[in-house]
Amino acid sequence: MRIMKFGGTSLKDATCFLHVSDIIEKKIKNEQVGIVLSAPSGVTNNLKIIIDKSINKKNIDSEIHTTKNIFLTLLDHINQSQLNFPYNIIKQKILDKFIELKKNIHGINLLGQCPDNIYAKILCQGEIISVSIMKGILQSRNYSITVINPVDTLLSTNNYLEATVNIIKSTARIKKIQIPKKNIILMAGFIGGNENKELVLFGRNGSDYSAAILSACLQANYCEIWTDVNGIYTCDPRQVSDAKLLKEISYQEAIEFSYFGAKVLHPRTIAPILQFKIPCIIKNTFQPNNEGTLICSKPKKTEHPIKGITYLNNIAMFCITTYNMHCIKTITSRIFTAITRNKVSIILNTQSPTENSINIFVLQQNILFIQNILEKEFTLELKNKILKKIKIIKELAILSIIGINKQYRLNISARFFLALANLSINTIAISQFLSNNTISIVIEDKHLINKIKTIHRILFDTKYIAEIFLIGVGGIGSTLLQQISLQQKKLQIKDINLKICGIANSKKLHVNMKGIPLNKWHENLKKENNTFSLKKIIDLQKKYHLINPVLIDCTADEKLAYQYVDVLNKGFHVITSNKKANTADLIYYKKIRLAALKYKKKFLYETNVGAGLPVIETIQNLINSGDELIHFRGILSGSLSFIFGQLEIGVPLSQATQEAKDMGFTEPNPHDDLSGIDVARKVLILAREMGYSVELQDIKIDSLLPVSFNNITDVNNFMHKLKELDPLFTNKVKKAQNTGKVLRLIGTINKIGKCQVKIDEVDENDPLYKIKNGENALAFYSKYYQPIPLVLRGYGAGNNVTAAGIFSDLLHTLSEQSGV
Ligand code: ADP
Ligand code: ASP
Ligand code: MG
């Protein structure tokens, strides 16, 4: 025996009814089935509106008309497709139901109220009609049907709107029906009957509970809940598109999921099937071949550290505080007795650490009712100032993380609370649950959905993520994209997700929060109409609550460099190959570092000196471990190292510069290289890194260029004019060679932080003698490294090494995310 419950979402129109009957037909070939049906989607809500409006004497003609039409249209459409469908009989039944409904409504109108028994009777008409229609379809396909009337069989408590079933007595009643083995069993969900055989309801969404009860009474092998999603997800898939389907979960987890808000199951569904150990499967009516979610005693282990996130909104808090700490226990027990006696549920409760107040959390719709109960119960205490005035806070929500895997408990709690802090979520109360595997927190109900999406991502996404926004797609920027594209898959295996969310040049910004496909970024940026502004990128953080946003600056733009403080302040890490920020005045230099410290973001610029060589990190480590500089000498320009190497073999200066430019070794304007200013900037960065307070203008520079080159900004003009200097340099090189030396442009820093950039002749004993062809060499003579200096040597320019340096910085931004 298999019980199959089809919810309202599975029965929303004629096609759905016929589709469901096909599913039933397929199943009945293998085993007997019991079918529990809800009302077509929306009908119960309409009926509720009709009652509520009638109580307030409002006109309800249009609601009645709409509801009646849902059924008549359904019937007409089924009649067109289903041969032998008993259209007239069912139509008459529906019309009769609506005549009766109008009579009841008239009564409610006169009374100005609706007694619970009438409320219950009206609210479940949709379920009753669904059963008539399904019976009609299956009978016209020649199946024998037994309809179970739940009012006569499911013996329930007396609560008209939230009744509970006595399984043992109901089982005995069902046995008496003696259902033939070949028959399809049909039963309306949502409904039971009390001792007096009066109709009662199981609460909204109660058809799931009906299915569980019927499964228990008929000792079914399976209880299937058919709905409009593939099963239970890690979060409501209609709200969180990244939610993941759970293949198996335990009964306990299912209880917690539904109790804390996963609408896919009614909270009381699990108890009956757990009692009889009946496996329950949640299936999708519209994708019947999908396996769905199995709820059972021993689910297979999943790789997820938690099972899911749920939320309940429209929650209110009652805060009951006593002036007399000793009576809190009695007060607590009286609160619970008074409220539960009135059959209202308390969803959560917490007690203050000072033990003088208790908070209870309830559905907002029950505020007035509970307020009355409490004020009545504590009239004397309130009057005699034993209790403070009861405080009520509305518009709260309960956010829960369900099924925390024991192994990850500490880590998950840490990540969860870190996520809350990052999202500026104010926690009102915290509770840890039942199996210890669920944590619930009470928070304000503002913009909750967006925040849940983020928390879900933080808890379920790969361990390490960076949402990258790259500005500048010249040689370095585009090489970086190419390198990331090649590595993305390999890194994903290591749980590292580098997601390029934005790519910009000086004019346009292309954004794709799901990640820009790196085989097409060029075309996409070209087609893009969105103009570039840094603010647009910064605003994305607020909109999407990014987990680990990183701004990469691969431009030489000074304006952009002056906005890093703002970028850090808005929660982005900053990685830059642009030297302008680190060579700005010391005030701004310090501001950036302070901002990074304050907002706990990284400011990384390893490629500012020596491209991909690990220069900055090495110095920082040395200084932090107490080393002190005695003297520094280095060839810090890849382009000049290349150019001087070429001069050595007789290539004229202008030609050597052109070659360096073609190879991507020079700055966008080679003037910056030859003027020595670029080397000076690097020396400045190194000196500041070593703790010296130096400004760019303090550095003495030996330029390769005479003053007449100062005002040439156009690159072509500059390259042309450079020819004038060819003979001069050929001579200088020859002069040096005559004494066995070579020319080098060298940056130096002395013990007191004096910096210089100069053209020097060096002999073969100098570590810088052999440095050419784009190589850099940095020789640090220090307290720890002497008399032999620490030398870092390698290519100090070029797109590949520089991009790799940025890539390495990027990986450093991941290190602070707590892994699971
Ligand atoms: P039915 O009409 O079949 O009873 P419901 O609307 O009551 O359907 O329940 C199904 C809905 O539950 C889904 O459409 C989904 O939006 C919602 N839901 C909430 N939380 C979850 C979850 N964790 N997993 C799956 N669905 C969920
Ligand atoms: N039709 C009822 C409701 O909408 C019961 C159910 O669908 O489970 O709440
Ligand atoms: Mg439901």
Coordinates of C-alpha atoms in Angstrom, one line a residue, residues 25 42 101 214 288 290 410 482 622 631 748 764 775:
E25 CA -3.0 4.9 -12.9
G42 CA -5.8 29.2 -4.1
L101 CA -22.1 28.3 1.1
L214 CA -3.9 7.5 6.5
P288 CA 7.6 12.5 -11.6
N290 CA 12.9 12.8 -10.2
L410 CA 31.7 24.7 15.9
Q482 CA 43.3 34.3 -19.1
L622 CA 61.8 40.6 7.5
H631 CA 71.6 49.3 2.5
T748 CA 69.3 52.7 -3.7
E764 CA 81.6 42.0 -12.9
E775 CA 65.3 40.7 -15.2

